Coordinates of C-alpha atoms and ligand atoms in Angstrom, one line a residue:
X1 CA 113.9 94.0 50.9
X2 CA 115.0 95.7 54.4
X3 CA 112.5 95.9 57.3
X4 CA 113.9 97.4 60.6
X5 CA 112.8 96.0 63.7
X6 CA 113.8 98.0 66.7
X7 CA 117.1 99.3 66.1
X8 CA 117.9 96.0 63.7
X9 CA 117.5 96.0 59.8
X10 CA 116.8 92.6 58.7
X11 CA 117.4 92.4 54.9
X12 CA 116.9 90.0 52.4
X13 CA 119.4 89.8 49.5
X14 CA 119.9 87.0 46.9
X15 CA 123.9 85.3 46.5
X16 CA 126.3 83.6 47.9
X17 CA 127.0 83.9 51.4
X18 CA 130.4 82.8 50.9
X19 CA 131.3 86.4 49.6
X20 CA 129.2 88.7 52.4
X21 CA 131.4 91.0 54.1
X22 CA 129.0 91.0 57.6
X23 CA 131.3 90.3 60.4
X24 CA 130.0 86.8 60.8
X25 CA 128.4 84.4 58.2
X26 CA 126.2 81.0 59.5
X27 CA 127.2 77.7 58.3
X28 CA 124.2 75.5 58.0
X29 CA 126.5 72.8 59.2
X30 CA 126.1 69.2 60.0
X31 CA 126.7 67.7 63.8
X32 CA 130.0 66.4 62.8
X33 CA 131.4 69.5 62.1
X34 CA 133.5 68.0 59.2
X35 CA 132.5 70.1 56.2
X36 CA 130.0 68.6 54.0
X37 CA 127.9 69.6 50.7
X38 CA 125.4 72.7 50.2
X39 CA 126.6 75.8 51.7
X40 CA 128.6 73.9 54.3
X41 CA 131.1 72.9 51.7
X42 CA 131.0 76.3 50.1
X43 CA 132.2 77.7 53.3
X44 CA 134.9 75.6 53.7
X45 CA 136.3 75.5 49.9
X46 CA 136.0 79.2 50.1
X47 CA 137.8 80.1 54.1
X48 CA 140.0 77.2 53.5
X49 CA 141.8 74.5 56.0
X50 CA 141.9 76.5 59.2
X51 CA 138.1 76.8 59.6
X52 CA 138.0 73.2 59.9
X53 CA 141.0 72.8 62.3
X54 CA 139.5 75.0 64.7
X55 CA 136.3 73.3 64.0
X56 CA 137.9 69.5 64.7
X57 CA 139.5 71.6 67.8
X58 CA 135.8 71.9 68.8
X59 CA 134.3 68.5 68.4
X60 CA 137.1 66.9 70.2
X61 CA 137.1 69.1 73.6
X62 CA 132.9 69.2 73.4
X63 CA 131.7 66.7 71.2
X64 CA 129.2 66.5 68.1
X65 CA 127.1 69.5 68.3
X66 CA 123.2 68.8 68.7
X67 CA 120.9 70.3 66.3
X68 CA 119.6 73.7 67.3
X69 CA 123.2 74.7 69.1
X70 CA 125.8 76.9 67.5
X71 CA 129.8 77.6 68.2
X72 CA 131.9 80.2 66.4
X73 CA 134.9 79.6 64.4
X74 CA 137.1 82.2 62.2
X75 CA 136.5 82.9 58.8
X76 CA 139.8 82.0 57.9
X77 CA 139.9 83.2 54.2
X78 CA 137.1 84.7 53.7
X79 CA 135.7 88.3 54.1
X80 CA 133.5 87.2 57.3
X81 CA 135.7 87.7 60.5
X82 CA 133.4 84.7 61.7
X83 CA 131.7 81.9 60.6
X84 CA 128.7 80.9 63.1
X85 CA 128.1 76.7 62.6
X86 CA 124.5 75.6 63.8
X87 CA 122.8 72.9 62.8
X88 CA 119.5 72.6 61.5
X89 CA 116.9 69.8 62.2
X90 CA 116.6 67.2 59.6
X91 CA 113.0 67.6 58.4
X92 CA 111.2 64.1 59.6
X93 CA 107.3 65.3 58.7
X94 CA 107.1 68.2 61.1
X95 CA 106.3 66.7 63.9
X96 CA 109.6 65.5 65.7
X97 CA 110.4 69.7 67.2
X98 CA 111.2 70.7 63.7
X99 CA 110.4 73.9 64.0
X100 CA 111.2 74.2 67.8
X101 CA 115.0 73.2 66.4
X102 CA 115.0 75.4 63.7
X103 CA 113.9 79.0 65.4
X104 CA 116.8 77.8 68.3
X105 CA 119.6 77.3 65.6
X106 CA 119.0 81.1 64.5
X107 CA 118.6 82.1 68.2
X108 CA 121.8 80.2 69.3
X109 CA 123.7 81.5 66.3
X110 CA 122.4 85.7 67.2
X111 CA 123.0 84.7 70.8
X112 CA 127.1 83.9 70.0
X113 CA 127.7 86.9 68.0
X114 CA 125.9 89.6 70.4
X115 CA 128.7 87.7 73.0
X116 CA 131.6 88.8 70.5
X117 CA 129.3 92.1 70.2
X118 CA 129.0 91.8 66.9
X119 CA 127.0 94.1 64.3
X120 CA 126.2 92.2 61.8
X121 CA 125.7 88.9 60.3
X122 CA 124.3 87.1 57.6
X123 CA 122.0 83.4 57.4
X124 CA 121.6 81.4 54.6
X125 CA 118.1 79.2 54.5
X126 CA 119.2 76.6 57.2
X127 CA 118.0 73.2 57.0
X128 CA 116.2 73.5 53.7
X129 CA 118.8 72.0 51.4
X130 CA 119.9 68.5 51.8
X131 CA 118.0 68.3 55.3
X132 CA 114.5 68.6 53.2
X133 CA 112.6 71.3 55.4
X134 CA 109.8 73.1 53.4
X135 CA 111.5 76.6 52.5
X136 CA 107.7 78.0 52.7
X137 CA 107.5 76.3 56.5
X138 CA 111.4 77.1 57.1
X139 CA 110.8 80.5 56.0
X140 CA 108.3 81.4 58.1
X141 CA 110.3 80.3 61.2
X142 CA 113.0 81.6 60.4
X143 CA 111.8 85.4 59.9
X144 CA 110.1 84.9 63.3
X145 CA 112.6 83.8 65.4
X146 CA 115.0 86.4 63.8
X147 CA 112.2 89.1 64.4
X148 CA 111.6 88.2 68.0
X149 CA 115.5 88.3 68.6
X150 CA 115.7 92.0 67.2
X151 CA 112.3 93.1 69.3
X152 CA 113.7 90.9 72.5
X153 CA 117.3 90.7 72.6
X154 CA 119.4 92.3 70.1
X155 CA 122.0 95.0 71.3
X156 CA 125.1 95.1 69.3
X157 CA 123.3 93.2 66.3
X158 CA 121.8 96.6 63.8
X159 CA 122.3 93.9 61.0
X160 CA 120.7 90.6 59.8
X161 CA 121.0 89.9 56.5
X162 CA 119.1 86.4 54.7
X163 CA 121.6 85.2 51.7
X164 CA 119.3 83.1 50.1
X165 CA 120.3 81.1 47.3
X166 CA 118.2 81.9 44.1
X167 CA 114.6 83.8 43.8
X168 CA 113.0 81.0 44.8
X169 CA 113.5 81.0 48.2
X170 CA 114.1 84.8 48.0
X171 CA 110.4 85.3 46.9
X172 CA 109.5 82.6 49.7
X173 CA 111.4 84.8 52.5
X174 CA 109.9 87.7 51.0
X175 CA 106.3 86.8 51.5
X176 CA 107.2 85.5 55.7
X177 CA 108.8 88.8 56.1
X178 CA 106.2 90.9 54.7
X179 CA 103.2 88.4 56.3
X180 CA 105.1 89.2 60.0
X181 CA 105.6 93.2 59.6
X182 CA 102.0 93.4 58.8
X183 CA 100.8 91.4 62.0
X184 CA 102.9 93.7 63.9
X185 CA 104.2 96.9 64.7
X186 CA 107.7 97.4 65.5
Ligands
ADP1 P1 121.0 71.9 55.1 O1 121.8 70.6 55.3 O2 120.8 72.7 56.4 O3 119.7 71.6 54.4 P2 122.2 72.9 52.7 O4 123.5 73.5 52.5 O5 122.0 71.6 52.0 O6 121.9 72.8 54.2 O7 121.1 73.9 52.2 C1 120.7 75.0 52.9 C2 120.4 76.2 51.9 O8 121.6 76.8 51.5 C3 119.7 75.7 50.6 O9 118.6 76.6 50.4 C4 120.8 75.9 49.6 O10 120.2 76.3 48.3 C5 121.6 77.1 50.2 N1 122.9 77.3 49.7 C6 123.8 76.4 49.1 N2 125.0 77.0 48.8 C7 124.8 78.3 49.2 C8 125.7 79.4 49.2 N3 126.9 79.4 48.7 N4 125.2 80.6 49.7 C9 124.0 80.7 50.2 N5 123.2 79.7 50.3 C10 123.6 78.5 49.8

């Protein structure tokens, strides 16, 4: 499923985001920034040791990174030139900024790779893994915040692509993304 938003596609595609070619990839990373299961670990099996040197590199000169920031790393081995690390909230019951968190991790991450003027990049379904979010709820924040960024901000970015992990969460994307281009027109 594509919609284009402004001069932005945003697609939806089921896989593994280990293997996209987009010129960055986002780890749904944790604060330590030490590798760690889900798609983190994926990432780091798959681009090897120098993505997490770079990444230890990072949390010794500025700490643990909050939830709801993002720094850029290479992509070591894999096709991605980058790999984008944010971190998603944990979900606590919806109402500890949740959502708030969750819409800022994709901004922060589409904010870093407009600085390297990138063109494209792809997002697996942040926080919805080990970190329990609702995929319907996460969905729906997700496509919104990724839509506002394309009708607000995006200039180099023609290209946001969802990896999601299975058709379950491709069907749930689906549905947020089709429920938001009807409310609006872009
Ligand atoms: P979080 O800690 O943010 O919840 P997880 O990695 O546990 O992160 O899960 C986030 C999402 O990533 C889940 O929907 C999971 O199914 C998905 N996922 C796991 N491995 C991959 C992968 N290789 N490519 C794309 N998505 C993946």
């Amino acid at each position: 499923m594509i919609v284009k938003v402004k001069k932005t596609a945003i697609s939806l595609v089921t896989g593994d985001i280990t293997l996209q070619k987009t010129d960055a990839i986002v780890n749904a990373a944790n604060s330590g920034l030490m590798g760690g299961s889900g798609v983190d670990g994926a990432i780091h099996r798959a681009g090897g040791p120098a993505i997490l040197e770079e990444c230890k590199k990072i949390v010794a000169e500025q700490g643990r990174l909050p939830a709801g920031k993002a720094v850029i790393t290479s992509g070591g081995n894999l096709a991605a030139r980058y790999v984008i690390h944010t971190v998603g909230p944990v979900w606590r019951g919806g109402n500890d900024n949740e959502a708030e968190i969750l819409a800022s991790a994709y901004l922060e991450s589409l904010r870093l790779a407009e600085k390297r003027n990138l063109t494209c990049i792809s997002f697996p379904s942040i926080s919805t893994g080990a970190y329990g979010y609702p995929l319907k709820a996460a969905a729906a924040v997700a496509v919104a915040a990724v839509v506002k960024f394309a009708e607000e901000e995006a200039v180099s970015i023609k290209e946001i692509v969802f990896v999601l992990f299975g058709e379950v969460a491709y069907s749930e994307y689906a549905r947020a993304l089709e429920k938001i281009s009807q409310q609006r027109y872009f």
